[in-house]
mmCIF file of C-alpha atoms and ligand atoms in Angstrom:
data_model
loop_
_atom_site.group_PDB
_atom_site.id
_atom_site.type_symbol
_atom_site.label_atom_id
_atom_site.label_comp_id
_atom_site.label_asym_id
_atom_site.label_seq_id
_atom_site.Cartn_x
_atom_site.Cartn_y
_atom_site.Cartn_z
ATOM 1 C CA UNK A 1 12.617 -65.025 -34.017
ATOM 2 C CA UNK A 2 13.263 -67.993 -31.629
ATOM 3 C CA UNK A 3 10.789 -68.165 -28.772
ATOM 4 C CA UNK A 4 10.974 -70.838 -26.034
ATOM 5 C CA UNK A 5 8.104 -71.469 -23.719
ATOM 6 C CA UNK A 6 8.094 -73.434 -20.461
ATOM 7 C CA UNK A 7 4.628 -75.016 -20.059
ATOM 8 C CA UNK A 8 2.387 -77.195 -18.071
ATOM 9 C CA UNK A 9 -0.604 -78.965 -19.552
ATOM 10 C CA UNK A 10 -3.877 -77.204 -20.253
ATOM 11 C CA UNK A 11 -2.805 -73.679 -19.318
ATOM 12 C CA UNK A 12 0.408 -74.201 -21.234
ATOM 13 C CA UNK A 13 -1.447 -75.323 -24.265
ATOM 14 C CA UNK A 14 -3.894 -72.423 -24.335
ATOM 15 C CA UNK A 15 -1.037 -69.877 -24.042
ATOM 16 C CA UNK A 16 0.861 -71.439 -26.827
ATOM 17 C CA UNK A 17 -2.195 -71.492 -29.115
ATOM 18 C CA UNK A 18 -2.492 -67.726 -28.509
ATOM 19 C CA UNK A 19 1.269 -67.379 -29.124
ATOM 20 C CA UNK A 20 1.203 -69.029 -32.433
ATOM 21 C CA UNK A 21 -1.330 -66.486 -33.556
ATOM 22 C CA UNK A 22 0.515 -63.508 -31.956
ATOM 23 C CA UNK A 23 3.832 -64.214 -33.662
ATOM 24 C CA UNK A 24 2.195 -63.556 -36.975
ATOM 25 C CA UNK A 25 2.721 -59.810 -36.004
ATOM 26 C CA UNK A 26 6.322 -60.209 -35.744
ATOM 27 C CA UNK A 27 8.664 -59.586 -38.701
ATOM 28 C CA UNK A 28 10.049 -62.654 -40.233
ATOM 29 C CA UNK A 29 9.200 -66.171 -39.162
ATOM 30 C CA UNK A 30 9.007 -67.548 -35.730
ATOM 31 C CA UNK A 31 10.518 -70.634 -34.327
ATOM 32 C CA UNK A 32 8.681 -71.852 -31.198
ATOM 33 C CA UNK A 33 10.101 -74.451 -28.819
ATOM 34 C CA UNK A 34 7.806 -75.649 -26.009
ATOM 35 C CA UNK A 35 9.537 -77.267 -22.905
ATOM 36 C CA UNK A 36 6.876 -79.309 -21.256
ATOM 37 C CA UNK A 37 6.590 -80.366 -17.568
ATOM 38 C CA UNK A 38 7.169 -84.157 -17.064
ATOM 39 C CA UNK A 39 6.599 -84.130 -13.356
ATOM 40 C CA UNK A 40 3.034 -85.548 -13.882
ATOM 41 C CA UNK A 41 4.225 -88.436 -15.798
ATOM 42 C CA UNK A 42 3.663 -92.036 -14.443
ATOM 43 C CA UNK A 43 3.597 -95.667 -15.095
ATOM 44 C CA UNK A 44 -0.114 -97.001 -15.083
ATOM 45 C CA UNK A 45 -1.331 -100.385 -16.528
ATOM 46 C CA UNK A 46 2.116 -100.929 -17.805
ATOM 47 C CA UNK A 47 2.099 -97.743 -19.838
ATOM 48 C CA UNK A 48 4.059 -94.610 -19.627
ATOM 49 C CA UNK A 49 1.576 -91.644 -19.295
ATOM 50 C CA UNK A 50 2.762 -87.985 -19.888
ATOM 51 C CA UNK A 51 -0.231 -85.847 -19.210
ATOM 52 C CA UNK A 52 1.400 -82.356 -19.980
ATOM 53 C CA UNK A 53 3.004 -83.418 -23.088
ATOM 54 C CA UNK A 54 -0.036 -84.935 -24.496
ATOM 55 C CA UNK A 55 -2.246 -82.015 -23.423
ATOM 56 C CA UNK A 56 -0.055 -79.865 -25.474
ATOM 57 C CA UNK A 57 0.254 -82.232 -28.400
ATOM 58 C CA UNK A 58 -3.481 -82.889 -28.651
ATOM 59 C CA UNK A 59 -4.360 -79.200 -28.455
ATOM 60 C CA UNK A 60 -1.777 -78.083 -31.106
ATOM 61 C CA UNK A 61 -2.823 -80.910 -33.431
ATOM 62 C CA UNK A 62 -6.464 -79.863 -32.928
ATOM 63 C CA UNK A 63 -7.550 -83.295 -31.808
ATOM 64 C CA UNK A 64 -8.107 -82.283 -28.030
ATOM 65 C CA UNK A 65 -11.457 -82.515 -26.415
ATOM 66 C CA UNK A 66 -12.432 -78.814 -25.910
ATOM 67 C CA UNK A 67 -15.436 -79.356 -23.709
ATOM 68 C CA UNK A 68 -13.972 -81.598 -21.195
ATOM 69 C CA UNK A 69 -10.741 -79.843 -21.287
ATOM 70 C CA UNK A 70 -8.279 -82.858 -21.455
ATOM 71 C CA UNK A 71 -7.665 -85.882 -23.504
ATOM 72 C CA UNK A 72 -8.725 -86.520 -27.127
ATOM 73 C CA UNK A 73 -12.031 -85.713 -28.866
ATOM 74 C CA UNK A 74 -14.318 -88.439 -30.184
ATOM 75 C CA UNK A 75 -13.474 -90.918 -27.417
ATOM 76 C CA UNK A 76 -14.689 -94.105 -26.067
ATOM 77 C CA UNK A 77 -13.873 -96.321 -23.036
ATOM 78 C CA UNK A 78 -14.071 -99.835 -24.144
ATOM 79 C CA UNK A 79 -10.576 -100.721 -23.001
ATOM 80 C CA UNK A 80 -10.669 -99.084 -19.636
ATOM 81 C CA UNK A 81 -14.024 -100.855 -19.021
ATOM 82 C CA UNK A 82 -12.215 -104.210 -19.674
ATOM 83 C CA UNK A 83 -9.309 -102.992 -17.495
ATOM 84 C CA UNK A 84 -11.427 -102.252 -14.607
ATOM 85 C CA UNK A 85 -13.338 -105.358 -15.037
ATOM 86 C CA UNK A 86 -9.906 -107.098 -14.385
ATOM 87 C CA UNK A 87 -9.369 -104.776 -11.453
ATOM 88 C CA UNK A 88 -6.227 -103.191 -13.208
ATOM 89 C CA UNK A 89 -5.428 -99.546 -13.188
ATOM 90 C CA UNK A 90 -7.044 -96.835 -11.407
ATOM 91 C CA UNK A 91 -10.796 -96.728 -11.728
ATOM 92 C CA UNK A 92 -10.971 -92.863 -11.067
ATOM 93 C CA UNK A 93 -8.254 -92.189 -13.656
ATOM 94 C CA UNK A 94 -10.016 -92.587 -17.103
ATOM 95 C CA UNK A 95 -7.685 -93.637 -19.966
ATOM 96 C CA UNK A 96 -9.812 -93.444 -23.091
ATOM 97 C CA UNK A 97 -9.419 -95.630 -26.195
ATOM 98 C CA UNK A 98 -7.540 -93.070 -28.518
ATOM 99 C CA UNK A 99 -5.581 -91.582 -25.825
ATOM 100 C CA UNK A 100 -4.404 -95.177 -24.734
ATOM 101 C CA UNK A 101 -3.348 -95.615 -28.474
ATOM 102 C CA UNK A 102 -0.712 -92.698 -27.577
ATOM 103 C CA UNK A 103 0.425 -94.359 -24.390
ATOM 104 C CA UNK A 104 0.790 -97.678 -26.146
ATOM 105 C CA UNK A 105 2.767 -96.115 -29.011
ATOM 106 C CA UNK A 106 5.005 -94.178 -26.430
ATOM 107 C CA UNK A 107 5.544 -97.173 -24.144
ATOM 108 C CA UNK A 108 6.384 -99.252 -27.278
ATOM 109 C CA UNK A 109 8.980 -96.839 -28.434
ATOM 110 C CA UNK A 110 10.465 -96.255 -24.938
ATOM 111 C CA UNK A 111 10.894 -100.108 -24.702
ATOM 112 C CA UNK A 112 12.764 -100.080 -27.984
ATOM 113 C CA UNK A 113 15.178 -97.949 -26.189
ATOM 114 C CA UNK A 114 14.464 -94.374 -27.526
ATOM 115 C CA UNK A 115 14.635 -91.528 -25.079
ATOM 116 C CA UNK A 116 11.490 -89.691 -24.353
ATOM 117 C CA UNK A 117 12.482 -86.625 -26.233
ATOM 118 C CA UNK A 118 12.938 -88.816 -29.321
ATOM 119 C CA UNK A 119 9.667 -90.681 -28.592
ATOM 120 C CA UNK A 120 7.932 -87.156 -28.237
ATOM 121 C CA UNK A 121 9.277 -85.990 -31.504
ATOM 122 C CA UNK A 122 8.101 -89.334 -33.385
ATOM 123 C CA UNK A 123 4.579 -89.026 -31.892
ATOM 124 C CA UNK A 124 4.198 -85.246 -32.591
ATOM 125 C CA UNK A 125 5.522 -85.836 -36.217
ATOM 126 C CA UNK A 126 2.163 -87.611 -36.930
ATOM 127 C CA UNK A 127 0.546 -84.071 -36.746
ATOM 128 C CA UNK A 128 3.392 -81.853 -37.980
ATOM 129 C CA UNK A 129 2.974 -79.665 -34.978
ATOM 130 C CA UNK A 130 3.779 -76.051 -35.599
ATOM 131 C CA UNK A 131 6.217 -76.036 -32.445
ATOM 132 C CA UNK A 132 9.155 -78.087 -31.380
ATOM 133 C CA UNK A 133 7.833 -80.045 -28.378
ATOM 134 C CA UNK A 134 10.493 -81.130 -25.801
ATOM 135 C CA UNK A 135 9.866 -82.881 -22.446
ATOM 136 C CA UNK A 136 11.809 -81.137 -19.781
ATOM 137 C CA UNK A 137 13.836 -84.294 -19.082
ATOM 138 C CA UNK A 138 14.568 -87.767 -20.618
ATOM 139 C CA UNK A 139 14.991 -89.255 -17.107
ATOM 140 C CA UNK A 140 11.883 -90.214 -15.208
ATOM 141 C CA UNK A 141 11.237 -87.492 -12.465
ATOM 142 C CA UNK A 142 7.955 -87.774 -10.849
ATOM 143 C CA UNK A 143 6.089 -85.428 -8.459
ATOM 144 C CA UNK A 144 5.047 -87.314 -5.363
ATOM 145 C CA UNK A 145 3.077 -85.801 -2.446
ATOM 146 C CA UNK A 146 3.616 -86.454 1.122
ATOM 147 C CA UNK A 147 0.389 -86.206 3.183
ATOM 148 C CA UNK A 148 -0.285 -86.488 6.823
ATOM 149 C CA UNK A 149 -1.371 -90.108 7.558
ATOM 150 C CA UNK A 150 -5.194 -90.572 7.927
ATOM 151 C CA UNK A 151 -7.144 -93.853 8.595
ATOM 152 C CA UNK A 152 -4.294 -95.886 7.249
ATOM 153 C CA UNK A 153 -4.071 -94.107 4.059
ATOM 154 C CA UNK A 154 -0.612 -93.972 2.383
ATOM 155 C CA UNK A 155 1.181 -90.984 3.299
ATOM 156 C CA UNK A 156 3.017 -90.773 -0.066
ATOM 157 C CA UNK A 157 1.106 -90.748 -3.210
ATOM 158 C CA UNK A 158 1.869 -89.978 -6.817
ATOM 159 C CA UNK A 159 0.892 -86.282 -7.761
ATOM 160 C CA UNK A 160 -1.935 -87.574 -10.077
ATOM 161 C CA UNK A 161 -3.538 -89.631 -7.306
ATOM 162 C CA UNK A 162 -3.574 -86.637 -4.954
ATOM 163 C CA UNK A 163 -4.853 -84.336 -7.654
ATOM 164 C CA UNK A 164 -7.420 -86.541 -9.270
ATOM 165 C CA UNK A 165 -8.591 -89.094 -6.645
ATOM 166 C CA UNK A 166 -8.155 -86.785 -3.496
ATOM 167 C CA UNK A 167 -9.004 -83.613 -5.503
ATOM 168 C CA UNK A 168 -6.089 -81.964 -3.678
ATOM 169 C CA UNK A 169 -8.321 -81.657 -0.581
ATOM 170 C CA UNK A 170 -5.767 -82.964 1.815
ATOM 171 C CA UNK A 171 -3.040 -80.446 2.294
ATOM 172 C CA UNK A 172 0.367 -81.868 1.461
ATOM 173 C CA UNK A 173 3.298 -81.610 3.906
ATOM 174 C CA UNK A 174 5.458 -81.277 1.015
ATOM 175 C CA UNK A 175 6.097 -82.358 -2.643
ATOM 176 C CA UNK A 176 8.900 -84.772 -3.529
ATOM 177 C CA UNK A 177 10.575 -84.849 -7.007
ATOM 178 C CA UNK A 178 11.639 -88.508 -7.109
ATOM 179 C CA UNK A 179 14.659 -89.061 -9.257
ATOM 180 C CA UNK A 180 15.443 -85.479 -9.659
ATOM 181 C CA UNK A 181 19.056 -85.475 -8.364
ATOM 182 C CA UNK A 182 20.284 -87.587 -11.378
ATOM 183 C CA UNK A 183 17.993 -85.918 -14.054
ATOM 184 C CA UNK A 184 19.369 -83.830 -16.859
ATOM 185 C CA UNK A 185 17.599 -81.462 -19.173
ATOM 186 C CA UNK A 186 16.530 -83.333 -22.276
ATOM 187 C CA UNK A 187 18.790 -82.755 -25.351
ATOM 188 C CA UNK A 188 17.895 -79.365 -26.860
ATOM 189 C CA UNK A 189 16.285 -77.896 -23.749
ATOM 190 C CA UNK A 190 19.382 -75.867 -22.426
ATOM 191 C CA UNK A 191 20.156 -74.513 -25.999
ATOM 192 C CA UNK A 192 16.437 -73.646 -26.667
ATOM 193 C CA UNK A 193 16.498 -71.539 -23.489
ATOM 194 C CA UNK A 194 19.967 -70.049 -23.741
ATOM 195 C CA UNK A 195 19.848 -69.142 -27.432
ATOM 196 C CA UNK A 196 16.171 -68.062 -27.673
ATOM 197 C CA UNK A 197 15.448 -64.351 -28.500
ATOM 198 C CA UNK A 198 12.911 -64.626 -25.709
ATOM 199 C CA UNK A 199 11.911 -67.115 -23.051
ATOM 200 C CA UNK A 200 8.381 -67.165 -21.789
ATOM 201 C CA UNK A 201 6.717 -69.003 -18.774
ATOM 202 C CA UNK A 202 3.306 -69.959 -19.791
ATOM 203 C CA UNK A 203 0.409 -69.105 -17.079
ATOM 204 C CA UNK A 204 0.767 -72.784 -15.713
ATOM 205 C CA UNK A 205 0.829 -74.155 -12.279
ATOM 206 C CA UNK A 206 3.905 -72.423 -10.828
ATOM 207 C CA UNK A 207 4.616 -75.187 -8.315
ATOM 208 C CA UNK A 208 4.054 -78.625 -9.987
ATOM 209 C CA UNK A 209 4.293 -77.494 -13.719
ATOM 210 C CA UNK A 210 6.864 -74.816 -14.053
ATOM 211 C CA UNK A 211 8.485 -75.325 -10.556
ATOM 212 C CA UNK A 212 9.280 -79.047 -11.373
ATOM 213 C CA UNK A 213 11.352 -77.620 -14.301
ATOM 214 C CA UNK A 214 12.884 -74.401 -12.789
ATOM 215 C CA UNK A 215 12.696 -75.206 -9.052
ATOM 216 C CA UNK A 216 10.271 -73.199 -6.812
ATOM 217 C CA UNK A 217 11.634 -71.999 -3.512
ATOM 218 C CA UNK A 218 9.528 -72.682 -0.410
ATOM 219 C CA UNK A 219 8.805 -69.953 2.253
ATOM 220 C CA UNK A 220 7.582 -69.748 5.772
ATOM 221 C CA UNK A 221 9.379 -73.020 6.789
ATOM 222 C CA UNK A 222 7.902 -74.966 4.056
ATOM 223 C CA UNK A 223 10.001 -77.221 1.589
ATOM 224 C CA UNK A 224 10.011 -75.844 -2.041
ATOM 225 C CA UNK A 225 10.200 -77.848 -5.245
ATOM 226 C CA UNK A 226 13.592 -79.048 -6.795
ATOM 227 C CA UNK A 227 13.826 -78.405 -10.513
ATOM 228 C CA UNK A 228 15.621 -80.389 -13.176
ATOM 229 C CA UNK A 229 19.353 -79.671 -12.466
ATOM 230 C CA UNK A 230 20.696 -77.155 -15.262
ATOM 231 C CA UNK A 231 17.199 -75.590 -16.312
ATOM 232 C CA UNK A 232 17.436 -72.729 -13.770
ATOM 233 C CA UNK A 233 20.958 -72.227 -14.787
ATOM 234 C CA UNK A 234 20.094 -72.084 -18.530
ATOM 235 C CA UNK A 235 17.555 -69.470 -17.567
ATOM 236 C CA UNK A 236 20.119 -67.449 -15.655
ATOM 237 C CA UNK A 237 22.317 -67.689 -18.690
ATOM 238 C CA UNK A 238 19.634 -66.972 -21.218
ATOM 239 C CA UNK A 239 20.700 -64.338 -23.738
ATOM 240 C CA UNK A 240 17.204 -63.083 -24.410
ATOM 241 C CA UNK A 241 14.637 -61.673 -21.849
ATOM 242 C CA UNK A 242 12.761 -63.977 -19.619
ATOM 243 C CA UNK A 243 9.071 -63.014 -19.269
ATOM 244 C CA UNK A 244 6.429 -64.881 -17.184
ATOM 245 C CA UNK A 245 2.681 -64.749 -17.298
ATOM 246 C CA UNK A 246 0.900 -64.868 -14.008
ATOM 247 C CA UNK A 247 -1.388 -67.983 -13.585
ATOM 248 C CA UNK A 248 -3.047 -66.183 -10.597
ATOM 249 C CA UNK A 249 -5.710 -63.537 -11.283
ATOM 250 C CA UNK A 250 -7.275 -61.596 -8.196
ATOM 251 C CA UNK A 251 -5.950 -64.198 -5.847
ATOM 252 C CA UNK A 252 -7.345 -67.185 -7.485
ATOM 253 C CA UNK A 253 -6.041 -69.849 -9.799
ATOM 254 C CA UNK A 254 -8.951 -69.670 -12.387
ATOM 255 C CA UNK A 255 -9.626 -73.321 -12.656
ATOM 256 C CA UNK A 256 -8.461 -76.226 -10.837
ATOM 257 C CA UNK A 257 -6.742 -76.446 -7.451
ATOM 258 C CA UNK A 258 -3.315 -74.977 -7.853
ATOM 259 C CA UNK A 259 -3.780 -72.573 -4.880
ATOM 260 C CA UNK A 260 -3.238 -75.664 -2.498
ATOM 261 C CA UNK A 261 0.158 -76.221 -4.323
ATOM 262 C CA UNK A 262 1.235 -72.624 -3.382
ATOM 263 C CA UNK A 263 -0.015 -72.860 0.204
ATOM 264 C CA UNK A 264 1.908 -76.138 0.536
ATOM 265 C CA UNK A 265 5.192 -74.456 -0.271
ATOM 266 C CA UNK A 266 4.314 -71.489 2.024
ATOM 267 C CA UNK A 267 3.811 -68.892 -0.816
ATOM 268 C CA UNK A 268 0.868 -66.463 -1.153
ATOM 269 C CA UNK A 269 -1.694 -67.224 -3.807
ATOM 270 C CA UNK A 270 -1.288 -64.045 -5.665
ATOM 271 C CA UNK A 271 0.478 -62.555 -8.637
ATOM 272 C CA UNK A 272 2.920 -60.903 -6.337
ATOM 273 C CA UNK A 273 3.520 -64.210 -4.644
ATOM 274 C CA UNK A 274 4.303 -66.088 -7.627
ATOM 275 C CA UNK A 275 6.296 -63.400 -9.441
ATOM 276 C CA UNK A 276 8.523 -62.855 -6.298
ATOM 277 C CA UNK A 277 9.086 -66.593 -5.692
ATOM 278 C CA UNK A 278 10.474 -66.824 -9.311
ATOM 279 C CA UNK A 279 12.411 -63.814 -8.410
ATOM 280 C CA UNK A 280 14.352 -60.991 -10.409
ATOM 281 C CA UNK A 281 17.054 -62.177 -12.755
ATOM 282 C CA UNK A 282 19.809 -59.822 -11.887
ATOM 283 C CA UNK A 283 23.524 -60.161 -11.413
ATOM 284 C CA UNK A 284 23.201 -59.267 -7.682
ATOM 285 C CA UNK A 285 20.598 -62.006 -6.866
ATOM 286 C CA UNK A 286 21.868 -65.628 -7.107
ATOM 287 C CA UNK A 287 18.546 -67.150 -7.870
ATOM 288 C CA UNK A 288 15.973 -65.017 -9.598
ATOM 289 C CA UNK A 289 14.595 -66.195 -13.137
ATOM 290 C CA UNK A 290 12.598 -63.245 -14.451
ATOM 291 C CA UNK A 291 13.193 -60.160 -16.296
ATOM 292 C CA UNK A 292 9.495 -59.498 -16.896
ATOM 293 C CA UNK A 293 6.242 -60.477 -15.358
ATOM 294 C CA UNK A 294 2.572 -59.869 -16.611
ATOM 295 C CA UNK A 295 -0.145 -59.601 -14.221
ATOM 296 C CA UNK A 296 -3.860 -59.201 -14.873
ATOM 297 C CA UNK A 297 -5.415 -55.770 -14.923
ATOM 298 C CA UNK A 298 -7.193 -56.789 -11.605
ATOM 299 C CA UNK A 299 -3.776 -57.123 -10.073
ATOM 300 C CA UNK A 300 -2.360 -53.720 -11.016
ATOM 301 C CA UNK A 301 -1.428 -53.070 -7.559
ATOM 302 C CA UNK A 302 1.292 -55.747 -7.917
ATOM 303 C CA UNK A 303 3.094 -53.673 -10.443
ATOM 304 C CA UNK A 304 4.881 -51.191 -8.053
ATOM 305 C CA UNK A 305 5.633 -54.055 -5.501
ATOM 306 C CA UNK A 306 7.436 -56.313 -8.159
ATOM 307 C CA UNK A 307 9.073 -53.327 -9.864
ATOM 308 C CA UNK A 308 10.452 -52.717 -6.481
ATOM 309 C CA UNK A 309 11.905 -56.095 -6.561
ATOM 310 C CA UNK A 310 13.517 -55.502 -9.812
ATOM 311 C CA UNK A 311 11.031 -57.142 -12.210
ATOM 312 C CA UNK A 312 9.679 -55.225 -15.022
ATOM 313 C CA UNK A 313 5.817 -55.701 -14.400
ATOM 314 C CA UNK A 314 2.967 -54.862 -16.645
ATOM 315 C CA UNK A 315 -0.627 -55.227 -15.987
ATOM 316 C CA UNK A 316 -2.794 -56.538 -18.994
ATOM 317 C CA UNK A 317 -5.851 -58.833 -19.390
ATOM 318 C CA UNK A 318 -4.749 -62.367 -18.768
ATOM 319 C CA UNK A 319 -7.846 -64.498 -19.337
ATOM 320 C CA UNK A 320 -7.207 -67.134 -21.942
ATOM 321 C CA UNK A 321 -10.854 -68.141 -22.310
ATOM 322 C CA UNK A 322 -10.728 -68.305 -26.050
ATOM 323 C CA UNK A 323 -8.017 -68.017 -28.694
ATOM 324 C CA UNK A 324 -8.591 -64.341 -29.245
ATOM 325 C CA UNK A 325 -8.052 -63.587 -25.506
ATOM 326 C CA UNK A 326 -5.075 -66.027 -25.435
ATOM 327 C CA UNK A 327 -3.701 -64.207 -28.429
ATOM 328 C CA UNK A 328 -3.816 -60.908 -26.579
ATOM 329 C CA UNK A 329 -2.158 -62.353 -23.674
ATOM 330 C CA UNK A 330 0.701 -63.616 -25.811
ATOM 331 C CA UNK A 331 0.932 -60.134 -27.630
ATOM 332 C CA UNK A 332 1.406 -58.569 -24.283
ATOM 333 C CA UNK A 333 4.149 -60.943 -23.398
ATOM 334 C CA UNK A 334 5.865 -60.422 -26.554
ATOM 335 C CA UNK A 335 5.662 -56.695 -26.180
ATOM 336 C CA UNK A 336 7.052 -56.700 -22.646
ATOM 337 C CA UNK A 337 9.965 -58.931 -24.007
ATOM 338 C CA UNK A 338 10.606 -56.596 -26.892
ATOM 339 C CA UNK A 339 10.786 -53.688 -24.340
ATOM 340 C CA UNK A 340 13.350 -55.691 -22.251
ATOM 341 C CA UNK A 341 15.577 -56.707 -25.157
ATOM 342 C CA UNK A 342 19.015 -55.448 -24.625
HETATM 343 P P1 GDP B 401 -2.346 -78.570 -16.134
HETATM 344 O O1 GDP B 401 -0.798 -79.066 -16.287
HETATM 345 O O2 GDP B 401 -3.180 -78.950 -17.156
HETATM 346 O O3 GDP B 401 -2.876 -78.384 -14.593
HETATM 347 O O4 GDP B 401 -2.138 -77.052 -16.559
HETATM 348 P P2 GDP B 401 -1.078 -75.959 -16.352
HETATM 349 O O5 GDP B 401 -0.226 -76.263 -15.300
HETATM 350 O O6 GDP B 401 -0.608 -75.637 -17.598
HETATM 351 O O7 GDP B 401 -2.090 -74.729 -15.953
HETATM 352 C C1 GDP B 401 -2.975 -74.702 -14.883
HETATM 353 C C2 GDP B 401 -2.992 -73.313 -14.370
HETATM 354 O O8 GDP B 401 -3.352 -72.561 -15.405
HETATM 355 C C3 GDP B 401 -4.178 -73.055 -13.458
HETATM 356 O O9 GDP B 401 -3.771 -73.482 -12.186
HETATM 357 C C4 GDP B 401 -4.363 -71.613 -13.481
HETATM 358 O O10 GDP B 401 -3.655 -71.045 -12.554
HETATM 359 C C5 GDP B 401 -3.799 -71.179 -14.774
HETATM 360 N N1 GDP B 401 -5.054 -70.681 -15.763
HETATM 361 C C6 GDP B 401 -5.969 -71.457 -16.263
HETATM 362 N N2 GDP B 401 -6.727 -70.578 -17.019
HETATM 363 C C7 GDP B 401 -6.223 -69.425 -17.012
HETATM 364 C C8 GDP B 401 -6.504 -68.148 -17.597
HETATM 365 O O11 GDP B 401 -7.535 -67.978 -18.341
HETATM 366 N N3 GDP B 401 -5.575 -67.080 -17.412
HETATM 367 C C9 GDP B 401 -4.347 -67.253 -16.646
HETATM 368 N N4 GDP B 401 -3.651 -66.268 -16.509
HETATM 369 N N5 GDP B 401 -4.132 -68.341 -16.090
HETATM 370 C C10 GDP B 401 -5.002 -69.513 -16.269
HETATM 371 CA CA1 CA B 402 -0.141 -81.090 -15.459
#
């Protein structure tokens, strides 16, 4: 069975860990491809940083810091102490030593001329990951955030600066995907989507993790997010069912500040809001992406609403707090996909 997952960082990684256990129930062997968001990527201290690719790589390699929730375990920060003594880098964005090793290795390979997809393959091969990990694009497409100008603060900041330094407290005017017009899906992405037996959307940030790949339409006069050209089309052409898992439970994002992202694009912070923004994948709708959508048990009232919009919707427990729960979520997604299989 070929399964392709679209994923952001931490939420994506937790879901994929559950999926790796859940596919053991399926007959035959499973081949999992994870297409990771690259919208959070940036250049910092001369290095290319890819937060979501690294979160997934570290989590699947079992070298992630479980307590902190990001980065590698067994870390130190001697290099960043030196960098900040020189006044280089962002003092509020910690790059720890082992993690810096990844960024140096990546940058070195990029400078040798390898595209990000090949660089990612080489980095991941160190740990023989149980999945194929693909960046959404080899081109640099970065999410920037346009803010109302306050006290001479710049009005355009990189997503990570808005998220980490400003803690997403300033409501954005809009998100900008710099470089998106000329970007292409990375080699293997379109085939992985179109030829998969099923495609899953991890419960990741729908705007700045999934939306930067698929596009995410704005509403109520707000500008949406532009996806990598070709990814939404591949999803529309996918031969297997496309099933998403809601990152919103009872109108909340669980962890983090993803609710601000939804409000910024004029969408309600709810399982219905996200599901209907992705939309039903039907011949008579030009833009929909989903055949199925999982909502939490607490959001069971979303089921008839989204069914009415043409999306097969099932309520199931969606907490990913540990591997057992995450496996249950992945099983529910596989069961829904099985039901939808032509
Ligand atoms: P990031 O790139 O590291 O920010 O992570 P992602 O984009 O992959 O995922 C972050 C989102 O995952 C959060 O905004 C939540 O909406 C969602 N999330 C986190 N924990 C859970 C959970 O236990 N269950 C569900 N359904 N969603 C979750
Ligand atoms: Ca991210």
